[in-house]
Amino acid sequence: MSNAGSLSSNRLDLVSVTAATLDLLITGRLAEAGQELGAALAPGCFDGSELSWLRVRLEQLTADSAIQPWIVRAIILREPVPTMIGHLGFHGPPGVNGPGTTDAVEIGYTIFPPHRGLGYATEAAKTLIDWARETQGI
């Protein structure tokens, strides 16, 4: 694993998404968002529910840019060419979780349909949780 901007596992890179990139995704400028993320984005990967969720995350990030490492990471499959296959993140920094426990986090993720059932969600979630435990003491 590396810094909070990008974490790596065997097959994946988990790239922290900026407010500017969230805006590109929300407005359908996938080619530009892909350039920012260093990965291809498939047309149609973000449906209405995805866009609603991205807007919430953009509002959070706009209100407090310090939470960026916690809230949205693009899941990039490195081979055969870097491709965004989903996203994951915590609902916010420690304390932003269902029970409101101050030293805990809650994770959410999506793997786009063509990439489901191949262990990517498990690999990504483990990598993100390990980062929270090892570098943030969660």
PDB file of C-alpha atoms in Angstrom:
ATOM      1  CA  MET A   1       0.000   0.000   0.000  1.00  0.00           C
ATOM      2  CA  SER A   2       1.035   3.587  -0.562  1.00  0.00           C
ATOM      3  CA  ASN A   3      -0.171   6.988   0.591  1.00  0.00           C
ATOM      4  CA  ALA A   4      -3.772   8.067   1.114  1.00  0.00           C
ATOM      5  CA  GLY A   5      -4.008   9.326  -2.498  1.00  0.00           C
ATOM      6  CA  SER A   6      -3.634   5.871  -3.970  1.00  0.00           C
ATOM      7  CA  LEU A   7      -3.637   2.467  -2.316  1.00  0.00           C
ATOM      8  CA  SER A   8      -2.617  -0.722  -4.116  1.00  0.00           C
ATOM      9  CA  SER A   9      -3.455  -4.402  -3.816  1.00  0.00           C
ATOM     10  CA  ASN A  10      -2.566  -7.374  -6.007  1.00  0.00           C
ATOM     11  CA  ARG A  11      -4.775  -6.359  -8.944  1.00  0.00           C
ATOM     12  CA  LEU A  12      -6.194  -2.988  -8.006  1.00  0.00           C
ATOM     13  CA  ASP A  13      -5.362   0.643  -7.362  1.00  0.00           C
ATOM     14  CA  LEU A  14      -7.736   2.588  -5.114  1.00  0.00           C
ATOM     15  CA  VAL A  15      -7.430   6.201  -6.230  1.00  0.00           C
ATOM     16  CA  SER A  16      -8.756   8.991  -4.031  1.00  0.00           C
ATOM     17  CA  VAL A  17     -11.248  11.047  -6.044  1.00  0.00           C
ATOM     18  CA  THR A  18     -11.080  14.853  -5.915  1.00  0.00           C
ATOM     19  CA  ALA A  19     -14.032  17.245  -5.933  1.00  0.00           C
ATOM     20  CA  ALA A  20     -13.118  18.265  -9.494  1.00  0.00           C
ATOM     21  CA  THR A  21     -13.197  14.632 -10.657  1.00  0.00           C
ATOM     22  CA  LEU A  22     -16.514  14.045  -8.886  1.00  0.00           C
ATOM     23  CA  ASP A  23     -17.915  17.022 -10.779  1.00  0.00           C
ATOM     24  CA  LEU A  24     -16.679  15.529 -14.073  1.00  0.00           C
ATOM     25  CA  LEU A  25     -18.379  12.222 -13.275  1.00  0.00           C
ATOM     26  CA  ILE A  26     -21.642  13.885 -12.239  1.00  0.00           C
ATOM     27  CA  THR A  27     -21.773  15.981 -15.411  1.00  0.00           C
ATOM     28  CA  GLY A  28     -21.060  12.965 -17.640  1.00  0.00           C
ATOM     29  CA  ARG A  29     -17.598  14.032 -18.758  1.00  0.00           C
ATOM     30  CA  LEU A  30     -16.246  10.505 -18.412  1.00  0.00           C
ATOM     31  CA  ALA A  31     -13.296  10.913 -20.768  1.00  0.00           C
ATOM     32  CA  GLU A  32     -12.015  13.871 -18.728  1.00  0.00           C
ATOM     33  CA  ALA A  33     -12.679  12.033 -15.449  1.00  0.00           C
ATOM     34  CA  GLY A  34     -10.803   9.044 -16.833  1.00  0.00           C
ATOM     35  CA  GLN A  35      -7.829  11.254 -17.632  1.00  0.00           C
ATOM     36  CA  GLU A  36      -7.850  12.564 -14.055  1.00  0.00           C
ATOM     37  CA  LEU A  37      -7.988   9.018 -12.686  1.00  0.00           C
ATOM     38  CA  GLY A  38      -5.567   7.518 -15.186  1.00  0.00           C
ATOM     39  CA  ALA A  39      -8.093   4.903 -16.278  1.00  0.00           C
ATOM     40  CA  ALA A  40     -10.749   4.156 -18.870  1.00  0.00           C
ATOM     41  CA  LEU A  41     -14.377   4.617 -17.818  1.00  0.00           C
ATOM     42  CA  ALA A  42     -17.106   2.671 -19.578  1.00  0.00           C
ATOM     43  CA  PRO A  43     -20.113   4.639 -20.850  1.00  0.00           C
ATOM     44  CA  GLY A  44     -23.210   3.913 -18.767  1.00  0.00           C
ATOM     45  CA  CYS A  45     -21.273   2.871 -15.662  1.00  0.00           C
ATOM     46  CA  PHE A  46     -22.933   5.623 -13.632  1.00  0.00           C
ATOM     47  CA  ASP A  47     -26.728   5.366 -13.478  1.00  0.00           C
ATOM     48  CA  GLY A  48     -29.191   7.654 -11.673  1.00  0.00           C
ATOM     49  CA  SER A  49     -28.588   6.167  -8.229  1.00  0.00           C
ATOM     50  CA  GLU A  50     -24.822   6.450  -8.705  1.00  0.00           C
ATOM     51  CA  LEU A  51     -25.134  10.112  -9.654  1.00  0.00           C
ATOM     52  CA  SER A  52     -27.261  10.864  -6.595  1.00  0.00           C
ATOM     53  CA  TRP A  53     -24.661   9.228  -4.358  1.00  0.00           C
ATOM     54  CA  LEU A  54     -21.814  11.106  -6.067  1.00  0.00           C
ATOM     55  CA  ARG A  55     -23.607  14.413  -5.450  1.00  0.00           C
ATOM     56  CA  VAL A  56     -23.802  13.642  -1.717  1.00  0.00           C
ATOM     57  CA  ARG A  57     -20.084  12.870  -1.638  1.00  0.00           C
ATOM     58  CA  LEU A  58     -19.289  16.067  -3.564  1.00  0.00           C
ATOM     59  CA  GLU A  59     -21.267  18.083  -0.989  1.00  0.00           C
ATOM     60  CA  GLN A  60     -19.312  16.415   1.830  1.00  0.00           C
ATOM     61  CA  LEU A  61     -15.987  17.047   0.137  1.00  0.00           C
ATOM     62  CA  THR A  62     -16.869  20.653  -0.700  1.00  0.00           C
ATOM     63  CA  ALA A  63     -17.779  21.282   2.943  1.00  0.00           C
ATOM     64  CA  ASP A  64     -14.532  19.734   4.250  1.00  0.00           C
ATOM     65  CA  SER A  65     -11.721  18.877   1.828  1.00  0.00           C
ATOM     66  CA  ALA A  66      -9.749  17.171   4.621  1.00  0.00           C
ATOM     67  CA  ILE A  67     -12.076  14.165   4.430  1.00  0.00           C
ATOM     68  CA  GLN A  68     -11.034  13.301   0.860  1.00  0.00           C
ATOM     69  CA  PRO A  69      -8.991  10.181   1.793  1.00  0.00           C
ATOM     70  CA  TRP A  70     -12.033   8.759   3.588  1.00  0.00           C
ATOM     71  CA  ILE A  71     -14.952   9.168   1.213  1.00  0.00           C
ATOM     72  CA  VAL A  72     -14.492   8.171  -2.448  1.00  0.00           C
ATOM     73  CA  ARG A  73     -11.902   6.018  -4.177  1.00  0.00           C
ATOM     74  CA  ALA A  74     -12.079   4.784  -7.730  1.00  0.00           C
ATOM     75  CA  ILE A  75     -11.380   1.059  -7.985  1.00  0.00           C
ATOM     76  CA  ILE A  76      -8.961   0.738 -10.892  1.00  0.00           C
ATOM     77  CA  LEU A  77      -8.205  -2.695 -12.359  1.00  0.00           C
ATOM     78  CA  ARG A  78      -4.628  -2.404 -13.615  1.00  0.00           C
ATOM     79  CA  GLU A  79      -4.614  -5.182 -16.265  1.00  0.00           C
ATOM     80  CA  PRO A  80      -4.965  -5.477 -19.196  1.00  0.00           C
ATOM     81  CA  VAL A  81      -5.405  -1.674 -19.334  1.00  0.00           C
ATOM     82  CA  PRO A  82      -6.242   0.550 -16.344  1.00  0.00           C
ATOM     83  CA  THR A  83     -10.039   0.558 -16.077  1.00  0.00           C
ATOM     84  CA  MET A  84     -12.343   1.924 -13.396  1.00  0.00           C
ATOM     85  CA  ILE A  85     -14.487  -1.053 -12.352  1.00  0.00           C
ATOM     86  CA  GLY A  86     -16.240   0.534  -9.384  1.00  0.00           C
ATOM     87  CA  HIS A  87     -15.746   2.733  -6.350  1.00  0.00           C
ATOM     88  CA  LEU A  88     -15.607   2.469  -2.598  1.00  0.00           C
ATOM     89  CA  GLY A  89     -15.028   4.531   0.472  1.00  0.00           C
ATOM     90  CA  PHE A  90     -16.122   5.148   3.987  1.00  0.00           C
ATOM     91  CA  HIS A  91     -19.286   7.117   4.668  1.00  0.00           C
ATOM     92  CA  GLY A  92     -16.975   9.713   6.166  1.00  0.00           C
ATOM     93  CA  PRO A  93     -14.062   9.969   8.573  1.00  0.00           C
ATOM     94  CA  PRO A  94     -14.118   8.125  11.908  1.00  0.00           C
ATOM     95  CA  GLY A  95     -17.362   8.828  13.753  1.00  0.00           C
ATOM     96  CA  VAL A  96     -19.470   9.080  10.585  1.00  0.00           C
ATOM     97  CA  ASN A  97     -21.167   5.680  10.779  1.00  0.00           C
ATOM     98  CA  GLY A  98     -24.548   4.171  11.600  1.00  0.00           C
ATOM     99  CA  PRO A  99     -24.082   3.858  15.378  1.00  0.00           C
ATOM    100  CA  GLY A 100     -22.041   7.089  15.597  1.00  0.00           C
ATOM    101  CA  THR A 101     -19.090   5.344  17.217  1.00  0.00           C
ATOM    102  CA  THR A 102     -16.215   7.839  17.383  1.00  0.00           C
ATOM    103  CA  ASP A 103     -13.406   5.397  16.597  1.00  0.00           C
ATOM    104  CA  ALA A 104     -15.163   3.441  13.854  1.00  0.00           C
ATOM    105  CA  VAL A 105     -15.907   3.802  10.144  1.00  0.00           C
ATOM    106  CA  GLU A 106     -18.533   2.361   7.801  1.00  0.00           C
ATOM    107  CA  ILE A 107     -17.649   1.210   4.287  1.00  0.00           C
ATOM    108  CA  GLY A 108     -19.662   1.267   1.085  1.00  0.00           C
ATOM    109  CA  TYR A 109     -18.758   0.020  -2.381  1.00  0.00           C
ATOM    110  CA  THR A 110     -19.984  -0.693  -5.883  1.00  0.00           C
ATOM    111  CA  ILE A 111     -18.502  -2.953  -8.516  1.00  0.00           C
ATOM    112  CA  PHE A 112     -19.934  -2.336 -11.968  1.00  0.00           C
ATOM    113  CA  PRO A 113     -21.912  -5.346 -13.308  1.00  0.00           C
ATOM    114  CA  PRO A 114     -19.401  -6.729 -15.849  1.00  0.00           C
ATOM    115  CA  HIS A 115     -16.779  -7.085 -13.099  1.00  0.00           C
ATOM    116  CA  ARG A 116     -18.837  -8.665 -10.320  1.00  0.00           C
ATOM    117  CA  GLY A 117     -18.179 -12.085  -8.852  1.00  0.00           C
ATOM    118  CA  LEU A 118     -14.400 -11.974  -9.333  1.00  0.00           C
ATOM    119  CA  GLY A 119     -13.318 -10.995  -5.829  1.00  0.00           C
ATOM    120  CA  TYR A 120     -12.615  -7.345  -6.599  1.00  0.00           C
ATOM    121  CA  ALA A 121     -14.925  -5.982  -3.862  1.00  0.00           C
ATOM    122  CA  THR A 122     -13.309  -8.199  -1.240  1.00  0.00           C
ATOM    123  CA  GLU A 123      -9.811  -7.218  -2.358  1.00  0.00           C
ATOM    124  CA  ALA A 124     -10.657  -3.499  -2.431  1.00  0.00           C
ATOM    125  CA  ALA A 125     -12.464  -3.521   0.924  1.00  0.00           C
ATOM    126  CA  LYS A 126      -9.610  -5.390   2.626  1.00  0.00           C
ATOM    127  CA  THR A 127      -7.084  -2.891   1.239  1.00  0.00           C
ATOM    128  CA  LEU A 128      -9.103   0.111   2.418  1.00  0.00           C
ATOM    129  CA  ILE A 129      -9.754  -1.377   5.857  1.00  0.00           C
ATOM    130  CA  ASP A 130      -6.065  -2.245   6.230  1.00  0.00           C
ATOM    131  CA  TRP A 131      -5.197   1.384   5.407  1.00  0.00           C
ATOM    132  CA  ALA A 132      -7.604   2.653   8.084  1.00  0.00           C
ATOM    133  CA  ARG A 133      -6.215   0.222  10.638  1.00  0.00           C
ATOM    134  CA  GLU A 134      -2.494   0.533   9.873  1.00  0.00           C
ATOM    135  CA  THR A 135      -2.134   4.230   9.135  1.00  0.00           C
ATOM    136  CA  GLN A 136      -5.109   5.814  10.887  1.00  0.00           C
ATOM    137  CA  GLY A 137      -5.451   3.601  13.974  1.00  0.00           C
ATOM    138  CA  ILE A 138      -9.032   2.576  13.263  1.00  0.00           C
TER     139      ILE A 138
END
